[in-house]
Structures are given as structure tokens and as C-alpha cells.
Tab-separated table of C-alpha atoms and ligand atoms in Angstrom:
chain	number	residue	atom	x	y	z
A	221	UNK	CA	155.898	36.432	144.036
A	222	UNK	CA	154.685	37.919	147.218
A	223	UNK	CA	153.855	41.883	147.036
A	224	UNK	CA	155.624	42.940	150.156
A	225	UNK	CA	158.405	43.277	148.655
A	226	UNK	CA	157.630	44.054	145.275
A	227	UNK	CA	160.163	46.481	143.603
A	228	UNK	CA	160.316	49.842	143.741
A	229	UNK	CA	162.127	52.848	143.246
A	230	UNK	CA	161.944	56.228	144.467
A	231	UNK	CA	163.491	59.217	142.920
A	232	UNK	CA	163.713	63.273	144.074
A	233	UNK	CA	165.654	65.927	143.470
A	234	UNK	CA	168.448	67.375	145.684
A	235	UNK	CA	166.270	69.934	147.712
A	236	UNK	CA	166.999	72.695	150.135
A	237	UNK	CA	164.565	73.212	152.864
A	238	UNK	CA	164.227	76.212	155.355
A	239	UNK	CA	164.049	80.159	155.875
A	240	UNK	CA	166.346	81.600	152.906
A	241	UNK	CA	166.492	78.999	150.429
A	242	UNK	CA	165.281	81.170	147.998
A	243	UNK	CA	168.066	83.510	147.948
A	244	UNK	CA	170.348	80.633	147.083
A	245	UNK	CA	168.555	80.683	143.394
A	246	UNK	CA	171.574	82.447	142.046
A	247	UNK	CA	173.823	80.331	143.609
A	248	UNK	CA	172.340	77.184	142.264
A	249	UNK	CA	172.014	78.327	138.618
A	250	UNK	CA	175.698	79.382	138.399
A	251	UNK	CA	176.495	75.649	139.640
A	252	UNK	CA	174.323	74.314	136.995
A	253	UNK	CA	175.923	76.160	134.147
A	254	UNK	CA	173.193	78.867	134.095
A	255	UNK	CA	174.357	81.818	131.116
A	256	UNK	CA	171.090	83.111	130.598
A	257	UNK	CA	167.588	81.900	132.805
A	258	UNK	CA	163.794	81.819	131.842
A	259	UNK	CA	162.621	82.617	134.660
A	260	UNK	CA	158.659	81.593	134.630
A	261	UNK	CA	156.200	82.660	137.103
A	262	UNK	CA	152.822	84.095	137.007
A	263	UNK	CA	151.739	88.026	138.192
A	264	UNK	CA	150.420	86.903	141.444
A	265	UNK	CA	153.700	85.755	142.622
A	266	UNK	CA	155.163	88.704	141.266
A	267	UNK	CA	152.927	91.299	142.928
A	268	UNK	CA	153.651	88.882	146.201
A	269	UNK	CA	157.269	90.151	145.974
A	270	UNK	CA	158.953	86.485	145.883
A	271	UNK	CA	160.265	86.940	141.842
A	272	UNK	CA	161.599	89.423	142.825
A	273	UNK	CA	164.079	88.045	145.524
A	274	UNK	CA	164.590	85.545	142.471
A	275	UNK	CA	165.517	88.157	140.166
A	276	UNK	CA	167.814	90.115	142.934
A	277	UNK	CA	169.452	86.793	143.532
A	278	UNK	CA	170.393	85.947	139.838
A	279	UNK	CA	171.736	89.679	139.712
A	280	UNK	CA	174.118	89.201	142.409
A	281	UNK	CA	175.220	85.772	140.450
A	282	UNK	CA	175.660	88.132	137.200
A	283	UNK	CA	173.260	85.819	135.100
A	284	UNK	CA	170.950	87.541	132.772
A	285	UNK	CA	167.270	86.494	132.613
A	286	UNK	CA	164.048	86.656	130.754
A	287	UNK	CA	160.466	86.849	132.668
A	288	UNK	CA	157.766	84.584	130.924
A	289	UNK	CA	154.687	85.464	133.427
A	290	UNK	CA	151.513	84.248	130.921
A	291	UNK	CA	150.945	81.206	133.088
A	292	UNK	CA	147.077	81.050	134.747
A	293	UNK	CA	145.521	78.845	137.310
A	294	UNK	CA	145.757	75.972	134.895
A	295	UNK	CA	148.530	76.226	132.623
A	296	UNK	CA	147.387	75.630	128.755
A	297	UNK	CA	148.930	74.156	125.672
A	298	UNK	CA	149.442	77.397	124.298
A	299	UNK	CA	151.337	79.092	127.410
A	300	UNK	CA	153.543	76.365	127.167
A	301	UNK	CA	153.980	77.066	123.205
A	302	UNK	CA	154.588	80.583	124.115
A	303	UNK	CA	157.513	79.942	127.197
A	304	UNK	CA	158.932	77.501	124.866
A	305	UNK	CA	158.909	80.158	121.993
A	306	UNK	CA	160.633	82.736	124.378
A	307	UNK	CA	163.232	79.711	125.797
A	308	UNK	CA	164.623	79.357	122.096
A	309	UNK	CA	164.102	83.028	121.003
A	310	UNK	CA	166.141	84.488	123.964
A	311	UNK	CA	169.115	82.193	124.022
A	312	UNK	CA	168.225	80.439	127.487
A	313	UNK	CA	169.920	77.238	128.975
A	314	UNK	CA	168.534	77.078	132.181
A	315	UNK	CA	164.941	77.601	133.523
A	316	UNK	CA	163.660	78.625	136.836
A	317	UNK	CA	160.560	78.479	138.136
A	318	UNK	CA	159.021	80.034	141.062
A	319	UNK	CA	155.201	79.980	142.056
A	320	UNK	CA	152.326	77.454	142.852
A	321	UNK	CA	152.155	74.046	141.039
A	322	UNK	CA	151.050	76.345	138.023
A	323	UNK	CA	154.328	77.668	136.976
A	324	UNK	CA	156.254	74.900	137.927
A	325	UNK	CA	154.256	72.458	136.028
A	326	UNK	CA	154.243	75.201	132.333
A	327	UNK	CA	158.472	74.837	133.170
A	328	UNK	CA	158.725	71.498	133.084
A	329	UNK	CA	156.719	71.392	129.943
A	330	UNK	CA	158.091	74.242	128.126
A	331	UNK	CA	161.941	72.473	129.131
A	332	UNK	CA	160.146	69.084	127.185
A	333	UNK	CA	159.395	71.190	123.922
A	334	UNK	CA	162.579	72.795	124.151
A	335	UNK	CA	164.326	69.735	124.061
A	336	UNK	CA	162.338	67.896	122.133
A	337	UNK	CA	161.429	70.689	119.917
A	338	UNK	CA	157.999	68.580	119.176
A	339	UNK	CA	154.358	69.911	121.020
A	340	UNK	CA	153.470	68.896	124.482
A	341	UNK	CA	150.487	66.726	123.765
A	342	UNK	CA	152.589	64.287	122.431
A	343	UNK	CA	154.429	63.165	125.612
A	344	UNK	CA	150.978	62.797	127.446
A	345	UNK	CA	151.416	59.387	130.007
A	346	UNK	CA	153.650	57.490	132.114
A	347	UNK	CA	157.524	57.692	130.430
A	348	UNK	CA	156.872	59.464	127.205
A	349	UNK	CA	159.355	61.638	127.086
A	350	UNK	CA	162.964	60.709	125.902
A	351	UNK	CA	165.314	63.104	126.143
A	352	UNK	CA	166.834	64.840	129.463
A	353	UNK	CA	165.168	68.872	129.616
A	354	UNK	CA	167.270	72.206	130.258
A	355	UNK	CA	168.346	72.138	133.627
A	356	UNK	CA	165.496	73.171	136.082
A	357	UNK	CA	165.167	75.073	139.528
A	358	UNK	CA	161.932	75.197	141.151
A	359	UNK	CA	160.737	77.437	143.725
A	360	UNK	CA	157.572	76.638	145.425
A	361	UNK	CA	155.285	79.104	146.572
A	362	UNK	CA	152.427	76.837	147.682
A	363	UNK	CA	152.159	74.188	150.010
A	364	UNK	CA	149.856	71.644	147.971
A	365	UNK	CA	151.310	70.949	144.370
A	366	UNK	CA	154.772	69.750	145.290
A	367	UNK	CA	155.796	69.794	141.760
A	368	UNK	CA	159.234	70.875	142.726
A	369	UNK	CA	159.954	67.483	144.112
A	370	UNK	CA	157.575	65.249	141.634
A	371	UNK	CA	157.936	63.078	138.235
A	372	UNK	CA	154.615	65.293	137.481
A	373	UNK	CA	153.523	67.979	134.827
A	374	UNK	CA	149.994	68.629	134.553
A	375	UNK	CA	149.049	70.896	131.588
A	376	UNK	CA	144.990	71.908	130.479
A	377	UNK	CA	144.522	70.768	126.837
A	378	UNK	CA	142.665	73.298	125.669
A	379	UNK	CA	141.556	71.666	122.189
A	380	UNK	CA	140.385	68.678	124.333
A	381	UNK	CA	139.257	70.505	127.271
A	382	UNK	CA	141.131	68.056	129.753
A	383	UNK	CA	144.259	68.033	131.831
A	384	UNK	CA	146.849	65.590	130.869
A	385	UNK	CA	149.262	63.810	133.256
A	386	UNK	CA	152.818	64.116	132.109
A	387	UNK	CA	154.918	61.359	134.321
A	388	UNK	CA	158.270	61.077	133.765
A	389	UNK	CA	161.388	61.248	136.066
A	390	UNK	CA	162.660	63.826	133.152
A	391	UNK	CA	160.373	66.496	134.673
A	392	UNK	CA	162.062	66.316	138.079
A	393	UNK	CA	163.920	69.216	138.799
A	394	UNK	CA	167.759	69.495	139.410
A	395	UNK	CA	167.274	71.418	142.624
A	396	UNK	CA	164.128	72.536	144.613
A	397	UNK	CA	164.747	75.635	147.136
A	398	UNK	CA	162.184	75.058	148.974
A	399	UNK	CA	161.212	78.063	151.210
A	400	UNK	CA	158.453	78.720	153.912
A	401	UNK	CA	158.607	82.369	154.222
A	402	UNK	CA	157.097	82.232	150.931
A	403	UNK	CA	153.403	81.080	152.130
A	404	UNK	CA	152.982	83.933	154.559
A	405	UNK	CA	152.084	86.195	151.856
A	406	UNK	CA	149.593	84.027	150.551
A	407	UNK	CA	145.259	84.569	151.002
A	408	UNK	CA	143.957	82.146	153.245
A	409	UNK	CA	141.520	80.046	151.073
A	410	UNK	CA	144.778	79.599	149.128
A	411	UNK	CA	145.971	78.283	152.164
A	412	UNK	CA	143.244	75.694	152.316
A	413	UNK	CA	142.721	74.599	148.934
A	414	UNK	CA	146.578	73.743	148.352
A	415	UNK	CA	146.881	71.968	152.054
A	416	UNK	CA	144.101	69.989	150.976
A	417	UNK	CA	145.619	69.245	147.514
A	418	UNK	CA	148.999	67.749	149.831
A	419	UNK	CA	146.703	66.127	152.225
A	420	UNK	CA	145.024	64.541	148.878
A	421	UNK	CA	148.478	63.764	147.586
A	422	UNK	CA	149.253	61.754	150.744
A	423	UNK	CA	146.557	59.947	151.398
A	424	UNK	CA	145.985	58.584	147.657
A	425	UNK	CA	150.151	57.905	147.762
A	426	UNK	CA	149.303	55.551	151.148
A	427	UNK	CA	146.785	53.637	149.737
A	428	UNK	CA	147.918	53.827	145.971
A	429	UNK	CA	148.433	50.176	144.582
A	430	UNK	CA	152.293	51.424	143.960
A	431	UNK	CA	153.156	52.647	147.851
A	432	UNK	CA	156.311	51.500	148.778
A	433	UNK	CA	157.742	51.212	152.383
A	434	UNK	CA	159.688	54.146	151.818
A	435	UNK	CA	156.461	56.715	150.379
A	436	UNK	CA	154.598	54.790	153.443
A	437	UNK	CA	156.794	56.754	155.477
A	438	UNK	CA	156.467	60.585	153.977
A	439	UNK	CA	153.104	59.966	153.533
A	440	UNK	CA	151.740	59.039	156.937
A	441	UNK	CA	154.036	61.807	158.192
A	442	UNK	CA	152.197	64.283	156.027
A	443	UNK	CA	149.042	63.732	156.932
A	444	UNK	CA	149.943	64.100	160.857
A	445	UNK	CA	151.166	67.512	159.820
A	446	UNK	CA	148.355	68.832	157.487
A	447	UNK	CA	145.833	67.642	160.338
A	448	UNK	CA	147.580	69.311	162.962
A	449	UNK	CA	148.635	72.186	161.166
A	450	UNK	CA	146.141	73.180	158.718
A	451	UNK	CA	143.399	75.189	160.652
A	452	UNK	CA	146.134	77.001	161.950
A	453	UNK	CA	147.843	78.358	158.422
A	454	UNK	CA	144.922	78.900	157.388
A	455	UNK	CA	143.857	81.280	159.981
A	456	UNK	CA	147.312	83.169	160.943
A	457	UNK	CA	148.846	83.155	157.542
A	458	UNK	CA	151.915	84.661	158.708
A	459	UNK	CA	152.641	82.532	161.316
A	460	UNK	CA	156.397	80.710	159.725
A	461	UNK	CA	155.391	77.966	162.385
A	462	UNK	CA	151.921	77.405	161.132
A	463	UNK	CA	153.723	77.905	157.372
A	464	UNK	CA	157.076	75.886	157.875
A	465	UNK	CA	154.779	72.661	159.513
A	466	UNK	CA	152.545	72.763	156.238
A	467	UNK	CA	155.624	73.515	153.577
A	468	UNK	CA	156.950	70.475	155.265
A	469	UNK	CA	153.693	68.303	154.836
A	470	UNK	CA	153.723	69.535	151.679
A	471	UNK	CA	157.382	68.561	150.638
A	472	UNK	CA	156.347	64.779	152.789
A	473	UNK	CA	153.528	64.738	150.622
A	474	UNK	CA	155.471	65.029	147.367
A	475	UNK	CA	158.197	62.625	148.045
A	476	UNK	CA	155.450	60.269	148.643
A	477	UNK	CA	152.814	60.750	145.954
A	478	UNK	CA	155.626	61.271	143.219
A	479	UNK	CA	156.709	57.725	143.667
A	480	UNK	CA	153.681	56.131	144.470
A	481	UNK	CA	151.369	57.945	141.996
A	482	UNK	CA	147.597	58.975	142.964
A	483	UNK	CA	144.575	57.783	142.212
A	484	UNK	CA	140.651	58.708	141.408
A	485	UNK	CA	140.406	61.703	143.369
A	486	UNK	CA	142.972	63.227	141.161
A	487	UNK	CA	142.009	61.460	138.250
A	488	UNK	CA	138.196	63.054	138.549
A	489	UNK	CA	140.062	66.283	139.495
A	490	UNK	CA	142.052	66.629	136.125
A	491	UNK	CA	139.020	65.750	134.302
A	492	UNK	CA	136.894	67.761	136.242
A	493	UNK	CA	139.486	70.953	136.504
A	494	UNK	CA	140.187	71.112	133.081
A	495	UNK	CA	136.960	70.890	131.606
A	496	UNK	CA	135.821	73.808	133.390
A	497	UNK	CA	138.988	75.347	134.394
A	498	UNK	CA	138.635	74.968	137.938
A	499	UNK	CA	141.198	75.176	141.126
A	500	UNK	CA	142.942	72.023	141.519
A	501	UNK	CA	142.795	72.246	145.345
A	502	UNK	CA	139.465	72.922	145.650
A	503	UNK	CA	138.388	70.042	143.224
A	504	UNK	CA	140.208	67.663	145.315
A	505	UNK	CA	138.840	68.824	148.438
A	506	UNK	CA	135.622	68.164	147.426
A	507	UNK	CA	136.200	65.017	145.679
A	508	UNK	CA	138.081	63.344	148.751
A	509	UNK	CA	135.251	62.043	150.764
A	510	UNK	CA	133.071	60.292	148.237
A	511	UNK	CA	136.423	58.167	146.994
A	512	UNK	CA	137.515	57.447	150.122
A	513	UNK	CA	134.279	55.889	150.949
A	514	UNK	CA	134.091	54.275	147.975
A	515	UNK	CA	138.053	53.026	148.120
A	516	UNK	CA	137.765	51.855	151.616
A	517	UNK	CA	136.865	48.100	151.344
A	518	UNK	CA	139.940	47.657	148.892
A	519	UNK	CA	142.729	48.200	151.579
A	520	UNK	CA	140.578	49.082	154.996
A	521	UNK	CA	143.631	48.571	157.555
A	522	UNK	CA	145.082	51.165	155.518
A	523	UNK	CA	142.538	53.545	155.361
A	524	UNK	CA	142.631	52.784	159.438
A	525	UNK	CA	146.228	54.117	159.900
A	526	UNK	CA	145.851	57.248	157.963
A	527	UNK	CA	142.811	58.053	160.749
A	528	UNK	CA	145.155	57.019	163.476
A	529	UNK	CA	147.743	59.296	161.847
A	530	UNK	CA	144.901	62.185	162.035
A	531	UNK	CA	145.032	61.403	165.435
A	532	UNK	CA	141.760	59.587	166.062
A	533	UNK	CA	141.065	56.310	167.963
A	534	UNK	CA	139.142	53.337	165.610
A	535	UNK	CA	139.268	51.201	169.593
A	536	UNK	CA	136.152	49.537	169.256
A	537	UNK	CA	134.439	50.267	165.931
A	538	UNK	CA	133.114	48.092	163.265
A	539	UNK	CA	134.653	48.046	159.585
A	540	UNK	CA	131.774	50.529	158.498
A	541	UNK	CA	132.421	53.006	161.901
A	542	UNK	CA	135.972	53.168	160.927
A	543	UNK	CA	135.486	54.298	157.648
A	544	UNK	CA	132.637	56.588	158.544
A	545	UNK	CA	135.164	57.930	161.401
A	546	UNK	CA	137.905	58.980	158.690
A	547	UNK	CA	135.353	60.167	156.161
A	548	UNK	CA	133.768	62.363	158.654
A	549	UNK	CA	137.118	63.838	160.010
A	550	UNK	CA	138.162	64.598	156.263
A	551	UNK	CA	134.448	66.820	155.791
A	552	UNK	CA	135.177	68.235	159.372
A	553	UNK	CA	138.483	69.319	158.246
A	554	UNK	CA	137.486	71.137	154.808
A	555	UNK	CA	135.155	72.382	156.463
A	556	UNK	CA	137.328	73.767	159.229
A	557	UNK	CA	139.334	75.642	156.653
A	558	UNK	CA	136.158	76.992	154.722
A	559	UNK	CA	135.920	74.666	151.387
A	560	UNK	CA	132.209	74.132	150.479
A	561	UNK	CA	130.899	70.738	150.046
A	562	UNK	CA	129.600	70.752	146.763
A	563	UNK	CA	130.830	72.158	143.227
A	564	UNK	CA	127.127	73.912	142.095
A	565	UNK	CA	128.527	76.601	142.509
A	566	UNK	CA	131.434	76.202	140.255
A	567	UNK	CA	129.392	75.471	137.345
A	568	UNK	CA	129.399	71.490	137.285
A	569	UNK	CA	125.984	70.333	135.652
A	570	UNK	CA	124.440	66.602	135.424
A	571	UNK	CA	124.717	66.702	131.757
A	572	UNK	CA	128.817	67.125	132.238
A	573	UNK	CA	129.223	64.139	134.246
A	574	UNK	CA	129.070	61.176	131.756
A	575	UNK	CA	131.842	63.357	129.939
A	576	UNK	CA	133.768	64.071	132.917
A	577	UNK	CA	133.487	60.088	134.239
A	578	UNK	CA	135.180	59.405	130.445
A	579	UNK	CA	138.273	61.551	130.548
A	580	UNK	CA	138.664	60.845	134.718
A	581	UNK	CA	138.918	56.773	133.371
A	582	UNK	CA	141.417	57.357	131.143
A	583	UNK	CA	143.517	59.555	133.421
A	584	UNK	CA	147.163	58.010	134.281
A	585	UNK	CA	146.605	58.854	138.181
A	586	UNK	CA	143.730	56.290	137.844
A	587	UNK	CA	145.898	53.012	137.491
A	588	UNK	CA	146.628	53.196	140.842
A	589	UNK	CA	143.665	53.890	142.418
A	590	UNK	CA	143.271	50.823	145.217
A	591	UNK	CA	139.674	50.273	143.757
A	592	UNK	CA	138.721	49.415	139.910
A	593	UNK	CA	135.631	51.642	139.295
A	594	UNK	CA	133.409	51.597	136.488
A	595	UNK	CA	132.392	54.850	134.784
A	596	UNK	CA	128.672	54.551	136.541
A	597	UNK	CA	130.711	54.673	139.705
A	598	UNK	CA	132.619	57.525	138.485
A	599	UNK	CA	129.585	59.281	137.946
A	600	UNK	CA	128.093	58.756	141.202
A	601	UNK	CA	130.497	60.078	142.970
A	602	UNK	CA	130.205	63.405	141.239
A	603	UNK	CA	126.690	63.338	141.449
A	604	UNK	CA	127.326	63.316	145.387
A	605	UNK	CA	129.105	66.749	145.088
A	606	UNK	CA	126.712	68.495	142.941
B	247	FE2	FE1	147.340	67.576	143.380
């Protein structure tokens, strides 16, 4: 059977794009049956002012709501015991969520124990969980995780000190209000460490043994946006141009890497992130440049076109120029936005890394990683970044 046309499916949620969306959360929760909402968020977003347009906007609709606001950087088993408790205690039905990939990610789990009434480690993997959740509205704040367009949940086991990948086309939510006014509030290294979680998203989608012609598409497109568009966000944060060109990317991105999966730079992330519970933008953005050197060989003339879609010339170079070429513009560009090399400073040590090579293998995001990689390899890539 030939793989060019191997079969594939692609699934997303109805989404509304552009200035105002978020106003519309009302709206869209009285047309999904909403009688009373969790609304989940964390207190960043709610100092930012954005909750609140959520809240005003379910007030005008006349449907009550509870706030569950214990979500951190990396949402935890037991945040997701504790929105689950407040679901079932309060009589909810419907769940909103509005914030980074953080929030989004503890309501999709906390709508998998409601409905399930079991605890969230057990639907860790590709498919594990069975029944349909609470109806869901997601609000992003970021412009990286695009979890309210993706089959993903990713939750910090805290007993286990890992992240696990929840896939599962249950998790995707019934509408995603997708707003770009909502980034020019954010701090700029936010800025940078989220675009370069979407720029991760679409590169690893492109080359990810489970692209399709269709996530080909988004993704390429993304990556012309987060190159063009980055540097800029970053430094005029409330710029809407800058910000509507990267929620954009960022939505591309989604739509891409949701249906074709990821692969080891997210997998090391994950295992990386939540065994010392560090950003999940950042980790990528330092990860990014030793995988895609290492990846390169596997699919090079793809590889090529995502440096063509950065908008560099490969006229003339040798196999090992070309991928030099897109590694280099990759450093150029964290480093354009501010994200240091190397994760020292975050507290990685030597001694972690055989650990951290472990639970990066047995990741889901790494079964579609273009290159097999043994744990060694695993390791010497984060040796790279120490
Ligand atoms: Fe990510």
C-alpha cells in the first residue's frame, strides 16, 4: 500500500475567530444547554481582566457559574481532583475554560472524571477515554498551547513526577472563541515562550510520521506566520496586528499538530517539564534545535520546506548546509525573542537525564517522531542544553 495516500482523519471543533469572540461565551453556553457553568481559569488571567468579560457575558445570558481558579503553570492530578470535586458539588453541566493551555488542559480533564467519575491517571494514552465529557467552551488566552482546538490534555502526575499525554477526540471542545485582543495583555517572554511552543507544534506536525495533506497545509502556514510575526509580538505586545498574526499561527498550528500528533521535542518536554515543573514553552524552545538536527536525515526535503516557509533560500547547499541553515534560523529566532539556550539555569542536572530520557521514551507524542531514537540519544540531546 503506498503511504501517500494513507488514511487519515482530521477532527476540530466549530471555532470562532476574531476581535469579540469572547463576549459570545454566553451566547454559546445557552446554545449548548448551559444551566449552571464551571468556569476554570487561573488568577493570572483573572487579574488580566479577560474572566471577567467571561463572567459579564454569562450574566447577560442569565446562567449562574462557579469560579475554580487553583490551576498553576502545570496543572496537577490533584487540581483536577479538586475542579472535578467542585463540577459535581455545585450542580454544573457545562464547563468553560478561559486561559493558557493550563486551564484548558485541567477542563478537559476535570470534564473526563466527571463523566467517568474514575481518576485521571487512568485514561493516560492515545483513545482511553470512553465516554463523551460535559459540554466544553474554551477560551484561549495564549498563542502557543492551542488546546482549544486539539484531541490533547496534558496533566503533571505529581506521584510520578511526569506529564501524561491524554489523546482523545473526547477532549475536543464543542466551541473555541478564539480571541486576539486577549494576548495584548500578556508579558512579553510569555509572548515568546508560547509562540515558540506553536512554532514547535507545527513543525513536529509537518514532519510527524502521521501528517496528512490537509495538517501539511496549517502547518506550513503557521510557521510563515510565527517567523514573520514573532519578534514583533513579542516586542509591541499590544499591537492586535502583531497579536491577531500569532493567535492565527497559533490556531494553524493546532489544527495541524492535533491531527498529526508531535514528536520528541514534546516528548522530552513533558518529561522534562514535569519532573521539574518547568514552562512548557520554554522547554520546547530549547529542545527544538538539537531534535531537529538529529530528525533531519529521516525526512530532509521536509525539513527543507519548513526553511523555505521561514523564508530562507537552501539554492545551492549541500544536505548538511540545509539542515545547518534551518537549525541556525530556529537558535536565531529564540534568540531574537530572548529564550536562553540552555536549561542550567532551570535546575536540570546530569544525574536527571537517564530519568528524564526514560519517561520522554515512553511519552505518546514520541510514536510519531520521524526518527526512532534510543534512550542514549535521548540523553544526548539534553546533555546539549545543559
Ligand atoms: Fe506544546
Amino acid at each position: 500500500m503506498s503511504t501517500k495516500w494513507a488514511l487519515r482523519k482530521f477532527v476540530a471543533p466549530e471555532f470562532l475567530f476574531g476581535e469579540g469572540a469572547i463576549d459570545l461565551a454566553g451566547q454559546y453556553a445557552r446554545n449548548l444547554g448551559g444551566k449552571k457553568v464551571l468556569l476554570v481559569t487561573d488568577p493570572g488571567v483573572r487579574a488580566s481582566g479577560w474572566a471577567g468579560h467571561v463572567l459579564d457575558s454569562l450574566k447577560q445570558a442569565e446562567i449562574p457559574c462557579v469560579i475554580f481558579e487553583g490551576v498553576t503553570e502545570n496543572p496537577k492530578t490533584s487540581e483536577v481532583r479538586a475542579g472535578a470535586r467542585l463540577y459535581e458539588s455545585a450542580g454544573c453541566n457545562l464547563i468553560v475554560a478561559v486561559g493558557g493551555g493550563s486551564p484548558m488542559d485541567c477542563a478537559k480533564a476535570i470534564g473526563i472524571v466527571a463523566s467517568h467519575e474514575r481518576d485521571i491517571e487512568e485514561f493516560e494514552g492515545v483513545d482511553m477515554v470512553e465516554f463523551p465529557i460535559p459540554p466544553l467552551i474554551c477560551i484561549p488566552t495564549t498563542a502557543g498551547s492551542s488546546a482549544d482546538v486539539s484531541q490533547f490534555a496534558i496533566i503533571a502526575d505529581t506521584n510520578r513526577r511526569t506529564k501524561m499525554a491524554i489523546v482523545s477526540k473526547a477532549v475536543v471542545p464543542d466551541a473555541a472563541l478564539i480571541d486576539p485582543r486577549t494576548l495584548t495583555t500578556l508579558a512579553p517572554y510569555q509572548i515568546a515562550c508560547t509562540g515558540m511552543d506553536a512554532l514547535t507544534h507545527a513543525i513536529e506536525a509537518y514532519v510527524s510520521t502521521a501528517h496528512s495533506p490537509i495538517t501539511d497545509l496549517h502547518a506550513l502556514e503557521a510557521i510563515r506566520l510565527i517567523t514573520a510575526n514573532l519578534p514583533g509580538a513579542v516586542a509591541s505586545p499590544a499591537s492586535i496586528d502583531y497579536q491577531g498574526a500569532m493567535m492565527l499561527a497559533s490556531l494553524e498550528a493546532g489544527l495541524a499538530f492535533s491531527n498529526a500528533i508531535l514528536g520528541a521535542v514534546h516528548a522530552m518536554a513533558h518529561s522534562m517539564g514535569g519532573y521539574l515543573d518547568l514552562p512548557h514553552g520554554e522547554c520546547n524552545a530549547i529542545l527544538l534545535t538539537g531534535v531537529v538536527a538529529f530528525n533531519y536525515p529521516a525526512c530532509p526535503e521536509r525539513y527543507d520546506r519548513i526553511t523555505e516557509a521561514m523564508g530562507l533560500s537552501l539554492t545551492g547547499l549541500d544536505s548538511q548546509a540545509k539542515a545547518d541553515r534551518l537549525v541556525r534560523t530556529i537558535a536565531s529566532l529564540r534568540d531574537t525573542v530572548g529564550i536562553s539556550p540552555t536549561v542550567g539555569r532551570l535546575g536540570v542536572k546530569k544525574t536527571d537525564l537517564p530519568r528524564l530520557a526514560e519517561f520522554a521514551m515512553q511519552d505518546a507524542c514520541m510514536a510519531t517522531n520521524p526518527m526512532l531514537m534510543s534512550k542514549q540519544e535521548i540523553e544526548a540531546i539534553y546533555e546539549e542544553v545543559l
